Short mmCIF file of C-alpha atoms and ligand atoms in Angstrom, two decimals:
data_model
loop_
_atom_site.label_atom_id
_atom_site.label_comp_id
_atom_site.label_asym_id
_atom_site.label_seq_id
_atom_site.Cartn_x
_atom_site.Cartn_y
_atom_site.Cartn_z
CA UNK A 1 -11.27 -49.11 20.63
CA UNK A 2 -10.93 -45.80 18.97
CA UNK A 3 -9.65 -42.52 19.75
CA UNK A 4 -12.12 -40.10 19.92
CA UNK A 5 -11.74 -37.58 16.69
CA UNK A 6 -9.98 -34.75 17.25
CA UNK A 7 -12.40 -31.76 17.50
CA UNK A 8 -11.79 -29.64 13.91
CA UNK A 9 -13.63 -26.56 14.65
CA UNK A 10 -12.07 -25.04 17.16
CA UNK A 11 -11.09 -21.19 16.20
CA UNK A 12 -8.39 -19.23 17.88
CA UNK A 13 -7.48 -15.43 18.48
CA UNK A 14 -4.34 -14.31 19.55
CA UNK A 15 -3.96 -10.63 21.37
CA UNK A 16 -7.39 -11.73 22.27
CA UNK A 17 -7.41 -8.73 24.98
CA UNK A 18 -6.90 -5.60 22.27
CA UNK A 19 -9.41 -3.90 20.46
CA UNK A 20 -10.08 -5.75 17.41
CA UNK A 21 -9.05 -8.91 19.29
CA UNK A 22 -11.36 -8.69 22.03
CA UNK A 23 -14.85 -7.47 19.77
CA UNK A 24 -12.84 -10.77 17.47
CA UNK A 25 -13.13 -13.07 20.57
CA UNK A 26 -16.27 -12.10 21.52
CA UNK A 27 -18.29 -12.43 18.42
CA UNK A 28 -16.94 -15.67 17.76
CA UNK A 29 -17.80 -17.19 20.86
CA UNK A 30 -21.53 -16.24 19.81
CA UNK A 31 -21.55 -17.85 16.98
CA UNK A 32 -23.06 -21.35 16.78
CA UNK A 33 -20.01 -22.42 13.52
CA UNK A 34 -17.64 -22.10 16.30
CA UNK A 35 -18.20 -24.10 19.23
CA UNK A 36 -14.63 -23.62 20.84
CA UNK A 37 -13.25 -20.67 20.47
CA UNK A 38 -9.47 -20.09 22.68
CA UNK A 39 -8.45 -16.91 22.88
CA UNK A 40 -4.43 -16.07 23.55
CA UNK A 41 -3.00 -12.53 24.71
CA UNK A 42 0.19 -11.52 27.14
CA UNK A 43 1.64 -12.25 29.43
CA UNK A 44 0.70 -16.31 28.54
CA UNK A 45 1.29 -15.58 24.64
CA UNK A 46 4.10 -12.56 24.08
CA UNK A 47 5.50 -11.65 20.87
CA UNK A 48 8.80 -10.81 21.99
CA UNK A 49 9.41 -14.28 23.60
CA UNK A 50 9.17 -17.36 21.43
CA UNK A 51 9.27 -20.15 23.51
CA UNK A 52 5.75 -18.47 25.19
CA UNK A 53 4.68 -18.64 21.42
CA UNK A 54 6.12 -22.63 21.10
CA UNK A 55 4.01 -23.71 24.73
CA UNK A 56 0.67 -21.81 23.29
CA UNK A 57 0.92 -24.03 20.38
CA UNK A 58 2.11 -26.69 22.28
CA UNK A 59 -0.96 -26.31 24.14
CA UNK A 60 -3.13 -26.92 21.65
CA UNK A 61 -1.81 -30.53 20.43
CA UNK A 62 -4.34 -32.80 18.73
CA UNK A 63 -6.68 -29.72 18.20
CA UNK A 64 -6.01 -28.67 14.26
CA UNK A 65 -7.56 -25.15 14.48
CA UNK A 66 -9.79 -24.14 11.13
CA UNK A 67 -8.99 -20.94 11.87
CA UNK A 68 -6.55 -19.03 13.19
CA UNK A 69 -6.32 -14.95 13.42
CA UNK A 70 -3.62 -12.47 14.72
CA UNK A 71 -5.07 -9.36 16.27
CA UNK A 72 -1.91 -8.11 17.95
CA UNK A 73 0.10 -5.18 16.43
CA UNK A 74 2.02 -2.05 17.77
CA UNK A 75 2.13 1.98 16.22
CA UNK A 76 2.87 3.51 19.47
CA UNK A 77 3.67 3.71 23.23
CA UNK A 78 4.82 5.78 25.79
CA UNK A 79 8.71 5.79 24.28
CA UNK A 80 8.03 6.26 20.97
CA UNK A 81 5.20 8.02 18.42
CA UNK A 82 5.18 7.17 14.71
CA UNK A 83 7.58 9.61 12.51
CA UNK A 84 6.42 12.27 10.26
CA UNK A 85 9.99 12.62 9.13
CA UNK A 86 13.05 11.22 8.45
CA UNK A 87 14.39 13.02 11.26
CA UNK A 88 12.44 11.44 14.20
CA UNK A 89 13.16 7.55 12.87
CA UNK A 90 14.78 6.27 16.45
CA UNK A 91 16.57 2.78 16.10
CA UNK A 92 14.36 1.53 19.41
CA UNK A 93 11.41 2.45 17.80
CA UNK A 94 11.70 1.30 14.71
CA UNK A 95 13.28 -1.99 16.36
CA UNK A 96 10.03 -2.33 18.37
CA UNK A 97 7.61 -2.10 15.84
CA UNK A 98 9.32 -5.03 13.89
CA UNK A 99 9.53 -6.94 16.58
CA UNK A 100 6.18 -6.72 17.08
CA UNK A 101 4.36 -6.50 13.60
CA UNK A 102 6.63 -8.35 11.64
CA UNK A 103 9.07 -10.87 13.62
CA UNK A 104 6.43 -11.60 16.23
CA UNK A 105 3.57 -12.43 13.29
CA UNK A 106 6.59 -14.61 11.81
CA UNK A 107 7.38 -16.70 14.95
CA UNK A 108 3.21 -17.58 15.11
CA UNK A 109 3.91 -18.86 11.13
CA UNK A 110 6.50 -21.07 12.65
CA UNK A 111 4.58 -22.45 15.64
CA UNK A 112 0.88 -21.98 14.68
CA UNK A 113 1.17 -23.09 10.69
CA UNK A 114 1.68 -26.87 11.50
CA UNK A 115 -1.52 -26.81 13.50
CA UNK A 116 -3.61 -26.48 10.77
CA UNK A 117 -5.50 -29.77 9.23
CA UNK A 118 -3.59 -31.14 6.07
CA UNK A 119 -7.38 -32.15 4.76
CA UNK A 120 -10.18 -29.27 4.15
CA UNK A 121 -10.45 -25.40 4.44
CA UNK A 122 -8.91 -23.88 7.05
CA UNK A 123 -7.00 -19.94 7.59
CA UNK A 124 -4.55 -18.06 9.08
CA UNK A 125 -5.10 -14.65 8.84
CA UNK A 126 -3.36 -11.94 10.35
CA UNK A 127 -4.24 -7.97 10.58
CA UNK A 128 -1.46 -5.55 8.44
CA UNK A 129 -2.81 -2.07 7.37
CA UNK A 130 -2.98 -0.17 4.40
CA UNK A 131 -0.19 1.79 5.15
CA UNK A 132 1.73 -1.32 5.02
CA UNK A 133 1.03 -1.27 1.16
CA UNK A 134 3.79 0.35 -0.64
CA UNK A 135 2.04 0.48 -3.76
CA UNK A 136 -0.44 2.47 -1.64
CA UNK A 137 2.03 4.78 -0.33
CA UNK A 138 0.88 8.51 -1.12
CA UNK A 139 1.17 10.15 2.08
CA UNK A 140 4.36 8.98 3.40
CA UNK A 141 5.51 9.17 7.26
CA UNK A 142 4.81 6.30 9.72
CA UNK A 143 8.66 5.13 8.62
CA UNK A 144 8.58 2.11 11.40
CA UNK A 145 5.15 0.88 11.38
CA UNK A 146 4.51 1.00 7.16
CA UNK A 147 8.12 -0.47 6.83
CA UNK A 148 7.14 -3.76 9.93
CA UNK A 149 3.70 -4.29 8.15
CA UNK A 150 5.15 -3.84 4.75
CA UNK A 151 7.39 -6.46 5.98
CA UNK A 152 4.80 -8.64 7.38
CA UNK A 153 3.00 -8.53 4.18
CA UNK A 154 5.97 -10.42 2.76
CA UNK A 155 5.77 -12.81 5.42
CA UNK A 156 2.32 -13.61 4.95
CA UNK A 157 2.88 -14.01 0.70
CA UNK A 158 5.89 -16.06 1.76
CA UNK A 159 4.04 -18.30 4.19
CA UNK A 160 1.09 -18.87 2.45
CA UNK A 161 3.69 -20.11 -0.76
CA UNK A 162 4.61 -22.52 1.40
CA UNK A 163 1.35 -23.69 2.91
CA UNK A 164 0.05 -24.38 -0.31
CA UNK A 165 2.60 -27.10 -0.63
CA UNK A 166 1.35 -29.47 2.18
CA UNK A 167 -2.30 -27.92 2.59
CA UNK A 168 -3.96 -27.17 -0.77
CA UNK A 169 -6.97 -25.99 1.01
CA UNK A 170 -5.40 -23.55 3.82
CA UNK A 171 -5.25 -19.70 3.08
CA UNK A 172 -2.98 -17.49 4.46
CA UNK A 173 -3.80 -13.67 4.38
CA UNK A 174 -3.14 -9.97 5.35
CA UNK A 175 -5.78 -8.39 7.12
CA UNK A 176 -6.54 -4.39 6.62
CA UNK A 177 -9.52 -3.82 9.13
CA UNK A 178 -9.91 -0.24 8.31
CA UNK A 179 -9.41 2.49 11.00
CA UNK A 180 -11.25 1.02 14.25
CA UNK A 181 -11.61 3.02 17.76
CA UNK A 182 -9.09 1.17 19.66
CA UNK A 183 -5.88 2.46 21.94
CA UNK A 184 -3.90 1.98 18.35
CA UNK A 185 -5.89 4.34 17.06
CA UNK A 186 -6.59 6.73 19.24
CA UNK A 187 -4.14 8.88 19.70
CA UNK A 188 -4.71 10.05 15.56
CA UNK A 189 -8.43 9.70 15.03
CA UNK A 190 -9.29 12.85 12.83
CA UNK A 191 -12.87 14.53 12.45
CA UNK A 192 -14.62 13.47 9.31
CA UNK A 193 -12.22 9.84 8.96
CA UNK A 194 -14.56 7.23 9.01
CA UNK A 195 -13.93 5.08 12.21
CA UNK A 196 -16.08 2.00 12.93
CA UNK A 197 -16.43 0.22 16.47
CA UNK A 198 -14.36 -2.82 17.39
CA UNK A 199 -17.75 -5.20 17.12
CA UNK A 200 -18.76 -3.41 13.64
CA UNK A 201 -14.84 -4.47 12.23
CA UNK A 202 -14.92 -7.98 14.22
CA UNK A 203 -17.94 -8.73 12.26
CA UNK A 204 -16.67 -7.24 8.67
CA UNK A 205 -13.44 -8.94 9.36
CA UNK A 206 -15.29 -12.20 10.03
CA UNK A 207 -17.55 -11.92 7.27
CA UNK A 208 -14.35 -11.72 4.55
CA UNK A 209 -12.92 -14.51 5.83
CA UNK A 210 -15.72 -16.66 5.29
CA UNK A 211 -15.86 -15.54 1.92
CA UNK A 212 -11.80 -16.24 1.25
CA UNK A 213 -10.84 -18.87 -1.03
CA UNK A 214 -7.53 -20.70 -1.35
CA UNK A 215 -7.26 -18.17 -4.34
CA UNK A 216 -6.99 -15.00 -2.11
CA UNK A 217 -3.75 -16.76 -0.11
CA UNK A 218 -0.91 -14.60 -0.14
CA UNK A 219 -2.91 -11.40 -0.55
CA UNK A 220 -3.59 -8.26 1.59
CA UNK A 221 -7.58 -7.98 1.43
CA UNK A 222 -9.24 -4.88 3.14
CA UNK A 223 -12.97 -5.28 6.00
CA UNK A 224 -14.79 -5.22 2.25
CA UNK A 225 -13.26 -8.33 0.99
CA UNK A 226 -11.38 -5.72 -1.62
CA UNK A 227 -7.45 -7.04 -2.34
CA UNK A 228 -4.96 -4.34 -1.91
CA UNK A 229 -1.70 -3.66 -4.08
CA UNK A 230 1.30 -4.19 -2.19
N1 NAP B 301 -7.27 0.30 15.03
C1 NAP B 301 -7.04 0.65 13.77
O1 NAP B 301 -7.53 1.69 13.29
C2 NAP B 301 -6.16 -0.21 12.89
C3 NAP B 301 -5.96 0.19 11.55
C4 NAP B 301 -5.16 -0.60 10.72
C5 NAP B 301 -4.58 -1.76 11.23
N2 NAP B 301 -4.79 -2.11 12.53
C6 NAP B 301 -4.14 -3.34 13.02
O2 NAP B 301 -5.07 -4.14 13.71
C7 NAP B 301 -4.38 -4.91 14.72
C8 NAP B 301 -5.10 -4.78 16.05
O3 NAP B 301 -5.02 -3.44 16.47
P1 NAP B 301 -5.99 -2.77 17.55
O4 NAP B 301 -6.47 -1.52 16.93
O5 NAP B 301 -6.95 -3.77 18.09
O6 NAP B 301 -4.90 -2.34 18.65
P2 NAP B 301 -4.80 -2.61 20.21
O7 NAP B 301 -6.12 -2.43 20.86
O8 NAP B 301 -3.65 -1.77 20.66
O9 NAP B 301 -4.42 -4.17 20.27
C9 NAP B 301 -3.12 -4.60 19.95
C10 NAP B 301 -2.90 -5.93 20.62
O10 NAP B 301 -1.55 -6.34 20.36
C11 NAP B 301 -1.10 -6.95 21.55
N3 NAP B 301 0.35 -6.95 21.66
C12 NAP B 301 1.19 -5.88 21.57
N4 NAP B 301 2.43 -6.29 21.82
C13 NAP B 301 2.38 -7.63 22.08
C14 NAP B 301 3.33 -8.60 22.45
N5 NAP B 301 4.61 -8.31 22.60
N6 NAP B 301 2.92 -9.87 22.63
C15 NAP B 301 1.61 -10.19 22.50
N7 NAP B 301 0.66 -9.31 22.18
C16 NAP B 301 1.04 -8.04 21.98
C17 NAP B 301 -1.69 -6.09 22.66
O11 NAP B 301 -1.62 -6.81 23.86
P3 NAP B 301 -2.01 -6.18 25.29
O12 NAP B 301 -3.52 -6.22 25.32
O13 NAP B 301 -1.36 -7.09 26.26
O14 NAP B 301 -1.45 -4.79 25.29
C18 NAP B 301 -3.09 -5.89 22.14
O15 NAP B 301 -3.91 -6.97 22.52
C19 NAP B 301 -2.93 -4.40 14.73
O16 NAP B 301 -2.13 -5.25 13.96
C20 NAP B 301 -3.03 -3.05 14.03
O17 NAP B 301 -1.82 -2.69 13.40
C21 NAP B 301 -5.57 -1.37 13.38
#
């Protein structure tokens, strides 16, 4: 007798409780090309402990997820604000944010990667930000969050260089999901910026990536489906 085949459209979200996550989760789970959607968040999935990572993608053995996104991220919290100089960068701060934006995204690479199906289209993306661009750079400040997502830009262009080697079909990209009204936000929301809902991102963000092609892999694409400089 044979094994039942493994089900190949399952989609998962990880920091499936923030903002962007949650309107992420939540829209997918309505719509009919996903039947199983899993979301992940703390304290079951935390960045800042890797075997939690390891037993979330344990948990998901057999499954080969088509697609795969990372909604977690960190610009402040109650010890430390982003820097508008030099003079504020504090090495806890700055130590934080790469944990979280750039070694945490890194570890999900290394346990979430192998999961994807060798055979057909499948992607990992994860959200950056424009400020992560340093091609993009104009206004300076922000030292520890533009340096981590600068970082995990590399990470993704790295990953996806090595992806392409065992799954010709994968794509591996940057997310930039504009400015969204979420706790990361908050705190610097200005009058006249444009901000758009969690849902109203969730769905542009979803919309791009069915769009990508193994040809956008390695790149940092914005809600529009526009690639951004480095
Ligand atoms: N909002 C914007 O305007 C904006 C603009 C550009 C880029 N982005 C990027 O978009 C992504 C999502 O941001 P958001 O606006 O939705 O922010 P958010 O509401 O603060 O969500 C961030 C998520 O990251 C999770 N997280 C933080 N530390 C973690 C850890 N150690 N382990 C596991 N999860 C952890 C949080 O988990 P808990 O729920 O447990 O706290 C939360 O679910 C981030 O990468 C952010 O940099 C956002």
């Amino acid at each position: 007798m044979q094994d039942e085949p493994a089900p190949n459209d399952l989609a998962i979200v990880i920091g499936a409780r923030g903002g962007i996550g949650a309107a992420l989760l939540e829209t997918l789970r309505t719509d009919p090309r996903w039947p199983h959607v899993i979301g992940f968040a703390r304290p079951e999935l935390n960045l800042l402990d890797e075997g939690s990572i390891a037993a979330a993608a344990a948990s998901l053995a057999g499954r080969n997820p088509r697609l795969i996104i990372d909604a977690t991220g960190h610009l402040h919290d109650p010890d430390g604000t982003p820097e508008r100089s030099w003079r504020q960068i504090d090495p806890a701060h700055m130590a934080r944010s790469f944990a979280i934006n750039a070694i945490g995204p890194a570890l999900l690479m290394k346990h979430f990667l192998p999961l994807l199906p060798r055979q057909g289209r499948s992607v990992f993306a994860t959200l950056s930000a424009r400020v992560g661009s340093i091609g993009d750079n104009r206004l300076g400040g922000w030292y520890s969050y533009r340096a981590a997502k600068a970082a995990l830009n590399q990470l993704v262009r790295t990953a996806a260089i090595e992806l392409a080697r065992s799954h010709r079909q994968a794509i591996c990209v940057a997310l930039h999901p504009g400015t969204v009204a979420t706790p990361l936000s908050a705190p610097f929301a200005k009058a006249g910026l444009t901000i758009q809902t969690p849902a109203d991102a969730a769905a542009q963000l979803l919309r791009v990536i069915a769009d990508l092609t193994p040809d956008h892999s390695g790149h940092l694409l914005d809600y529009r489906g526009e690639v951004l400089p480095w």
